[in-house]
Amino acid sequence: MSATGHDEKLAREAGEIARLLSYVLILIAAVGLFFTAAGIPTSRFERLGAGAFPKIVFAGIALVAAIAIIDALRKIPSGAYGRFTAQTVAWAKQRYLVFVTLAALAGYLILIPLLGFSIASFMFILGLELVLMPRRPATLVIAMIVAAIFSFGLNWLFAEVFTVFLPRGVL
Amino acid sequence: MESFLSGVAQIFTLATLIYMLAGSIAGIIAAAIPGFTVTMAIVLTLPLTFSMEPLQGIAVMLSVYVGGYTGGLISAALLGIPGTPSSVATTFDAFPMARRGEPGRALSLGVWASFFGTIISTVVLIVAAPPLAMFAVKLGPWEYFSLIVFALTIVASLVGDSVIRGMLAGLIGLAISTVGADPVMGRPRFDFGVEMLQAGLPFLVVLIGIFAISQLTSEVEDAESVRSGNALVTGAIDFQTWKVMKEVLMRPVNLVRSSIVGVLIGALPGAGGSIANLVAYDQAKRNSKDPESFGKGNPAGVVASEAGNSATAGGGLIPLIGLGIPGSAVDAILMASLMVHGISVGPRLIMDHADLVYGMFVAMAVASLMMLIVSVLSMRLFLRVAEVPKWLIVPVVMVCCVVGSFALNNRVTDLYLLGFIGVAGYALRALGYSLAPLVLGVILGPIAETNLRRALMTNEDPALFLTRPISLIFLIAAVLSIAWAIRGHLQHRKTPERNTDASAS
């Protein structure tokens, strides 16, 4: 087997373990929510209460998740668990821009009510563009213009044309 | 005949045609923005029609409606983000086709399929409005529940690589739909004291988070490709208008079947474009000689989804005109606009205001023609989106998603929800879960629950689901659908094994 083929096999195994963890988490959540649904009081006006449909759904999730766990345990070789952490770190390092983007989005969503839509959007667009773009003077100018249009411009468009007022901020 | 001619005369005035043209353009642009639905576009149009003649106002709103169904195609094909819930299935094949270097063909296929879908639905509307309306009203909660069970079996053909993860995703979608007040008694469920969850998770925010944020985030996975200034879609920007028209017309069975599916689902109150595109896509895949190629850029998938969702526009008018029952939110707004003008909508509408009804039919056909012309002329402009580099489009579309989510209810908490669901959506995507069944579950969950409980409130006997003929037909169709899907998956698993055997020998 070539080195790339071996790496792919290791990555696939790590993926299977990550999926196994997701099945376990889903199973635990489904069982917990099933019991929460069982606690919803029923109405005397109907045969099925407000908790009946969720109970059916969460029982279904628990059943499928249990099958998925058994299937995944069958597929994963025992040695794969020891390599899981190293593989996950390598996967995350390769996709560091994803985490930067999601962190920027989280920061942006938190800042909107404080700074208002226009300023927060301008900072978010320009900041993320600076992280993602190839650094050239021309792209920097384009980035500034685009950030201004889709922050202050969009706010103006929604307020003046659609009479939808985006958050103004408290600061 | 006199009423028909009167309706035609009212539509073919310069002012009405100009307003309709503006409506088409507005509808296409609005729906192309992720999170900005056709319904929102129509709501914004409503106040503008107050000063118009009743038919003129309705014609403008129908133009926005028809244009909107097509606009959803643009972001679905070019960005892989459904602009509206009704274009979820369009992303399955149009986006891979655009990624393969044929963005022009993907858009053109969708536009032509939408045009023919609307025309077919208008013809059906004219011929079958009264009998179909009578049929739709006879369906009780038993039939609706069975219909939804049938629709849920579509999940089986949307599961992607793994049946188990597909089923889990569908069930998670159903679970998401149970958060908030229950749809029958209004009893709070799973809000855990968090105010944001008390009203339930808004479907549109879930859709944007799951599809748009996760898709945009996955675009930046390859740092080298992003930093080199690569565009989202590369390839020939060629709309191929007439060639693609022939390609669409060469699939008459798929086109007519998807349109009929759209009309029938549109005629059922509560259903609509969001379900029709998935059902039409599913039917096209099942009846295809090459189902394996669906999801990889098969033109039949684009035709089915777009013809299906556009045909619901005509289908939705059937119960509105026949019975005065709006089949969807958009139809309710159309009804409201008629009522503003003092016209009562109901079974007597076609008798008292025949010219208006015929005018609406003509307006549908004219609106679809306008949509086609506007699309053909402006697609080159929209296709420029494909040339925009990823580093520019990712932050900008994310801001559009934030605006779309906020404008829905004017709630800042919806934005936090968007971020949370976006992260969850990316995690599910990275783990290989298929996201389409999840969205289907969120759409169908409340309809399934409401009808199940309503049926058992009306009559406690659960056997009625099996003894009422139409309900039984839907349930049999559901069983057949599952059996068909299992057969397909087994065949799919055998084929690679055979290939492995062949290569080993």
Short mmCIF file of N, CA and C in Angstrom, two decimals, chain B residues 126-229:
data_model
loop_
_atom_site.label_atom_id
_atom_site.label_comp_id
_atom_site.label_asym_id
_atom_site.label_seq_id
_atom_site.Cartn_x
_atom_site.Cartn_y
_atom_site.Cartn_z
N ILE B 126 -56.60 25.53 -15.43
CA ILE B 126 -57.78 25.93 -16.20
C ILE B 126 -58.75 24.76 -16.35
N VAL B 127 -58.20 23.58 -16.64
CA VAL B 127 -59.06 22.42 -16.91
C VAL B 127 -59.62 21.82 -15.62
N ALA B 128 -58.77 21.72 -14.61
CA ALA B 128 -59.12 20.86 -13.48
C ALA B 128 -59.38 21.57 -12.16
N ALA B 129 -59.40 22.90 -12.14
CA ALA B 129 -59.54 23.60 -10.85
C ALA B 129 -60.75 23.11 -10.05
N PRO B 130 -61.97 23.13 -10.62
CA PRO B 130 -63.12 22.73 -9.78
C PRO B 130 -63.06 21.28 -9.28
N PRO B 131 -62.85 20.25 -10.17
CA PRO B 131 -62.84 18.88 -9.64
C PRO B 131 -61.70 18.61 -8.66
N LEU B 132 -60.51 19.18 -8.92
CA LEU B 132 -59.38 18.95 -8.00
C LEU B 132 -59.63 19.60 -6.65
N ALA B 133 -60.25 20.77 -6.68
CA ALA B 133 -60.55 21.45 -5.42
C ALA B 133 -61.51 20.62 -4.59
N MET B 134 -62.49 20.02 -5.26
CA MET B 134 -63.46 19.18 -4.54
C MET B 134 -62.77 17.95 -3.94
N PHE B 135 -61.81 17.40 -4.68
CA PHE B 135 -61.08 16.22 -4.20
C PHE B 135 -60.24 16.59 -2.98
N ALA B 136 -59.52 17.72 -3.09
CA ALA B 136 -58.61 18.12 -2.01
C ALA B 136 -59.35 18.35 -0.70
N VAL B 137 -60.56 18.86 -0.79
CA VAL B 137 -61.30 19.19 0.44
C VAL B 137 -61.85 17.93 1.11
N LYS B 138 -61.93 16.83 0.34
CA LYS B 138 -62.46 15.59 0.93
C LYS B 138 -61.41 14.86 1.77
N LEU B 139 -60.15 15.27 1.64
CA LEU B 139 -59.11 14.59 2.40
C LEU B 139 -59.18 15.01 3.87
N GLY B 140 -59.18 14.01 4.73
CA GLY B 140 -59.22 14.30 6.16
C GLY B 140 -57.83 14.16 6.75
N PRO B 141 -57.71 14.30 8.08
CA PRO B 141 -56.38 14.18 8.70
C PRO B 141 -55.74 12.81 8.48
N TRP B 142 -56.57 11.76 8.33
CA TRP B 142 -56.02 10.41 8.11
C TRP B 142 -55.21 10.41 6.81
N GLU B 143 -55.85 10.97 5.76
CA GLU B 143 -55.20 10.99 4.44
C GLU B 143 -53.95 11.87 4.48
N TYR B 144 -54.04 13.00 5.20
CA TYR B 144 -52.87 13.89 5.26
C TYR B 144 -51.71 13.21 5.96
N PHE B 145 -52.03 12.54 7.08
CA PHE B 145 -50.96 11.86 7.81
C PHE B 145 -50.31 10.80 6.92
N SER B 146 -51.15 10.02 6.23
CA SER B 146 -50.61 8.97 5.36
C SER B 146 -49.80 9.57 4.22
N LEU B 147 -50.26 10.71 3.73
CA LEU B 147 -49.50 11.40 2.66
C LEU B 147 -48.10 11.79 3.18
N ILE B 148 -48.08 12.31 4.42
CA ILE B 148 -46.79 12.74 5.00
C ILE B 148 -45.89 11.54 5.25
N VAL B 149 -46.51 10.42 5.70
CA VAL B 149 -45.71 9.20 5.88
C VAL B 149 -45.07 8.82 4.54
N PHE B 150 -45.87 8.91 3.49
CA PHE B 150 -45.35 8.62 2.15
C PHE B 150 -44.21 9.58 1.80
N ALA B 151 -44.44 10.87 2.06
CA ALA B 151 -43.41 11.87 1.75
C ALA B 151 -42.13 11.61 2.55
N LEU B 152 -42.29 11.13 3.80
CA LEU B 152 -41.11 10.86 4.63
C LEU B 152 -40.28 9.70 4.09
N THR B 153 -40.94 8.79 3.37
CA THR B 153 -40.18 7.65 2.83
C THR B 153 -39.22 8.12 1.74
N ILE B 154 -39.42 9.36 1.29
CA ILE B 154 -38.49 9.91 0.30
C ILE B 154 -37.09 9.98 0.89
N VAL B 155 -37.04 10.14 2.23
CA VAL B 155 -35.76 10.18 2.92
C VAL B 155 -34.88 9.02 2.46
N ALA B 156 -35.54 7.86 2.25
CA ALA B 156 -34.79 6.66 1.87
C ALA B 156 -33.97 6.87 0.59
N SER B 157 -34.47 7.72 -0.30
CA SER B 157 -33.70 7.91 -1.54
C SER B 157 -32.78 9.13 -1.48
N LEU B 158 -32.82 9.85 -0.34
CA LEU B 158 -31.97 11.05 -0.22
C LEU B 158 -30.81 10.83 0.74
N VAL B 159 -30.67 9.58 1.20
CA VAL B 159 -29.75 9.35 2.32
C VAL B 159 -28.28 9.49 1.97
N GLY B 160 -27.94 9.52 0.71
CA GLY B 160 -26.53 9.64 0.35
C GLY B 160 -25.80 8.32 0.52
N ASP B 161 -24.60 8.39 1.12
CA ASP B 161 -23.76 7.18 1.20
C ASP B 161 -24.24 6.18 2.24
N SER B 162 -24.80 6.69 3.33
CA SER B 162 -25.13 5.79 4.42
C SER B 162 -26.62 5.86 4.76
N VAL B 163 -27.29 4.69 4.73
CA VAL B 163 -28.72 4.65 5.04
C VAL B 163 -28.95 5.03 6.50
N ILE B 164 -28.08 4.51 7.38
CA ILE B 164 -28.26 4.74 8.82
C ILE B 164 -28.13 6.24 9.14
N ARG B 165 -27.09 6.88 8.60
CA ARG B 165 -26.91 8.31 8.90
C ARG B 165 -28.02 9.14 8.26
N GLY B 166 -28.49 8.71 7.08
CA GLY B 166 -29.60 9.41 6.44
C GLY B 166 -30.86 9.34 7.29
N MET B 167 -31.13 8.13 7.82
CA MET B 167 -32.33 7.98 8.66
C MET B 167 -32.20 8.79 9.94
N LEU B 168 -30.97 8.76 10.51
CA LEU B 168 -30.75 9.55 11.73
C LEU B 168 -30.98 11.04 11.46
N ALA B 169 -30.48 11.50 10.31
CA ALA B 169 -30.65 12.92 9.97
C ALA B 169 -32.13 13.26 9.82
N GLY B 170 -32.90 12.39 9.15
CA GLY B 170 -34.34 12.61 8.98
C GLY B 170 -35.04 12.68 10.34
N LEU B 171 -34.66 11.75 11.23
CA LEU B 171 -35.29 11.73 12.56
C LEU B 171 -34.88 12.95 13.39
N ILE B 172 -33.61 13.39 13.23
CA ILE B 172 -33.17 14.60 13.96
C ILE B 172 -34.00 15.80 13.46
N GLY B 173 -34.28 15.83 12.16
CA GLY B 173 -35.13 16.88 11.60
C GLY B 173 -36.51 16.87 12.25
N LEU B 174 -37.09 15.67 12.37
CA LEU B 174 -38.40 15.56 13.03
C LEU B 174 -38.30 16.03 14.48
N ALA B 175 -37.18 15.67 15.15
CA ALA B 175 -37.00 16.07 16.55
C ALA B 175 -36.90 17.60 16.67
N ILE B 176 -36.17 18.22 15.73
CA ILE B 176 -36.05 19.70 15.76
C ILE B 176 -37.43 20.34 15.67
N SER B 177 -38.30 19.71 14.84
CA SER B 177 -39.63 20.30 14.64
C SER B 177 -40.52 20.20 15.88
N THR B 178 -40.10 19.38 16.88
CA THR B 178 -40.95 19.25 18.08
C THR B 178 -40.62 20.30 19.14
N VAL B 179 -39.56 21.07 18.92
CA VAL B 179 -39.18 22.10 19.92
C VAL B 179 -40.19 23.25 19.87
N GLY B 180 -40.55 23.76 21.03
CA GLY B 180 -41.50 24.88 21.09
C GLY B 180 -42.91 24.40 21.38
N ALA B 181 -43.87 25.31 21.27
CA ALA B 181 -45.26 24.97 21.59
C ALA B 181 -45.77 23.88 20.66
N ASP B 182 -46.52 22.91 21.22
CA ASP B 182 -47.01 21.83 20.35
C ASP B 182 -48.09 22.38 19.42
N PRO B 183 -48.19 21.84 18.20
CA PRO B 183 -49.04 22.50 17.19
C PRO B 183 -50.55 22.34 17.40
N VAL B 184 -50.97 21.50 18.34
CA VAL B 184 -52.41 21.30 18.54
C VAL B 184 -52.91 22.06 19.77
N MET B 185 -52.28 21.83 20.90
CA MET B 185 -52.75 22.44 22.15
C MET B 185 -51.91 23.64 22.60
N GLY B 186 -50.78 23.86 21.95
CA GLY B 186 -49.92 24.99 22.33
C GLY B 186 -49.15 24.76 23.62
N ARG B 187 -49.05 23.48 24.03
CA ARG B 187 -48.32 23.19 25.28
C ARG B 187 -46.81 23.31 25.05
N PRO B 188 -46.07 23.99 25.94
CA PRO B 188 -44.62 24.15 25.71
C PRO B 188 -43.87 22.82 25.79
N ARG B 189 -42.88 22.67 24.91
CA ARG B 189 -42.09 21.43 24.91
C ARG B 189 -40.62 21.76 24.68
N PHE B 190 -39.76 21.10 25.38
CA PHE B 190 -38.30 21.16 25.17
C PHE B 190 -37.75 22.58 25.08
N ASP B 191 -38.33 23.54 25.81
CA ASP B 191 -37.74 24.89 25.75
C ASP B 191 -36.72 25.11 26.87
N PHE B 192 -36.71 24.21 27.87
CA PHE B 192 -35.76 24.25 28.98
C PHE B 192 -35.63 25.65 29.58
N GLY B 193 -36.72 26.38 29.56
CA GLY B 193 -36.73 27.71 30.15
C GLY B 193 -36.05 28.78 29.30
N VAL B 194 -35.58 28.41 28.12
CA VAL B 194 -34.91 29.39 27.26
C VAL B 194 -35.96 30.07 26.38
N GLU B 195 -36.03 31.37 26.50
CA GLU B 195 -37.08 32.14 25.80
C GLU B 195 -37.03 31.92 24.28
N MET B 196 -35.79 31.83 23.77
CA MET B 196 -35.58 31.69 22.33
C MET B 196 -36.25 30.42 21.77
N LEU B 197 -36.34 29.38 22.63
CA LEU B 197 -36.87 28.11 22.15
C LEU B 197 -38.38 28.01 22.31
N GLN B 198 -38.97 28.95 23.04
CA GLN B 198 -40.40 28.83 23.36
C GLN B 198 -41.29 28.86 22.13
N ALA B 199 -40.90 29.66 21.14
CA ALA B 199 -41.73 29.75 19.94
C ALA B 199 -41.34 28.69 18.91
N GLY B 200 -40.41 27.83 19.26
CA GLY B 200 -39.96 26.81 18.31
C GLY B 200 -38.81 27.33 17.48
N LEU B 201 -38.18 26.41 16.76
CA LEU B 201 -37.05 26.82 15.93
C LEU B 201 -37.59 27.25 14.56
N PRO B 202 -37.39 28.52 14.17
CA PRO B 202 -37.93 28.97 12.88
C PRO B 202 -37.31 28.16 11.75
N PHE B 203 -38.18 27.63 10.90
CA PHE B 203 -37.73 26.73 9.84
C PHE B 203 -36.67 27.36 8.95
N LEU B 204 -36.88 28.63 8.62
CA LEU B 204 -35.96 29.28 7.68
C LEU B 204 -34.56 29.43 8.27
N VAL B 205 -34.51 29.73 9.56
CA VAL B 205 -33.20 29.87 10.22
C VAL B 205 -32.48 28.51 10.21
N VAL B 206 -33.26 27.45 10.45
CA VAL B 206 -32.68 26.10 10.42
C VAL B 206 -32.15 25.81 9.02
N LEU B 207 -32.94 26.15 8.02
CA LEU B 207 -32.55 25.89 6.62
C LEU B 207 -31.26 26.64 6.27
N ILE B 208 -31.21 27.93 6.64
CA ILE B 208 -30.03 28.74 6.30
C ILE B 208 -28.80 28.21 7.05
N GLY B 209 -29.00 27.92 8.33
CA GLY B 209 -27.88 27.43 9.14
C GLY B 209 -27.35 26.11 8.61
N ILE B 210 -28.28 25.18 8.38
CA ILE B 210 -27.88 23.84 7.97
C ILE B 210 -27.22 23.86 6.59
N PHE B 211 -27.86 24.52 5.64
CA PHE B 211 -27.34 24.46 4.28
C PHE B 211 -26.30 25.54 4.01
N ALA B 212 -26.66 26.80 4.27
CA ALA B 212 -25.82 27.90 3.83
C ALA B 212 -24.54 28.01 4.66
N ILE B 213 -24.66 28.12 5.97
CA ILE B 213 -23.47 28.33 6.79
C ILE B 213 -22.52 27.13 6.66
N SER B 214 -23.09 25.91 6.69
CA SER B 214 -22.22 24.74 6.60
C SER B 214 -21.55 24.67 5.21
N GLN B 215 -22.30 25.03 4.16
CA GLN B 215 -21.73 24.99 2.81
C GLN B 215 -20.61 26.04 2.67
N LEU B 216 -20.89 27.26 3.16
CA LEU B 216 -19.90 28.33 3.04
C LEU B 216 -18.64 27.99 3.84
N THR B 217 -18.84 27.41 5.02
CA THR B 217 -17.69 27.06 5.85
C THR B 217 -16.85 25.99 5.17
N SER B 218 -17.54 25.02 4.55
CA SER B 218 -16.77 23.94 3.91
C SER B 218 -16.00 24.46 2.68
N GLU B 219 -16.40 25.63 2.16
CA GLU B 219 -15.68 26.21 1.03
C GLU B 219 -14.26 26.64 1.40
N VAL B 220 -14.03 26.93 2.69
CA VAL B 220 -12.70 27.43 3.09
C VAL B 220 -11.82 26.33 3.68
N GLU B 221 -12.24 25.07 3.50
CA GLU B 221 -11.46 23.96 4.08
C GLU B 221 -10.05 23.92 3.49
N ASP B 222 -9.96 24.17 2.17
CA ASP B 222 -8.67 24.10 1.52
C ASP B 222 -8.04 25.50 1.47
N ALA B 223 -7.15 25.78 2.42
CA ALA B 223 -6.59 27.13 2.57
C ALA B 223 -5.86 27.58 1.30
N GLU B 224 -5.18 26.64 0.66
CA GLU B 224 -4.38 27.00 -0.52
C GLU B 224 -5.28 27.48 -1.66
N SER B 225 -6.39 26.76 -1.86
CA SER B 225 -7.32 27.12 -2.94
C SER B 225 -7.96 28.48 -2.68
N VAL B 226 -8.31 28.76 -1.43
CA VAL B 226 -8.95 30.04 -1.10
C VAL B 226 -7.96 31.19 -1.31
N ARG B 227 -6.73 31.01 -0.78
CA ARG B 227 -5.73 32.09 -0.82
C ARG B 227 -5.21 32.36 -2.23
N SER B 228 -5.37 31.37 -3.12
CA SER B 228 -4.90 31.62 -4.49
C SER B 228 -5.95 32.40 -5.29
N GLY B 229 -7.08 32.72 -4.62
CA GLY B 229 -8.10 33.56 -5.27
C GLY B 229 -9.02 32.77 -6.18
#
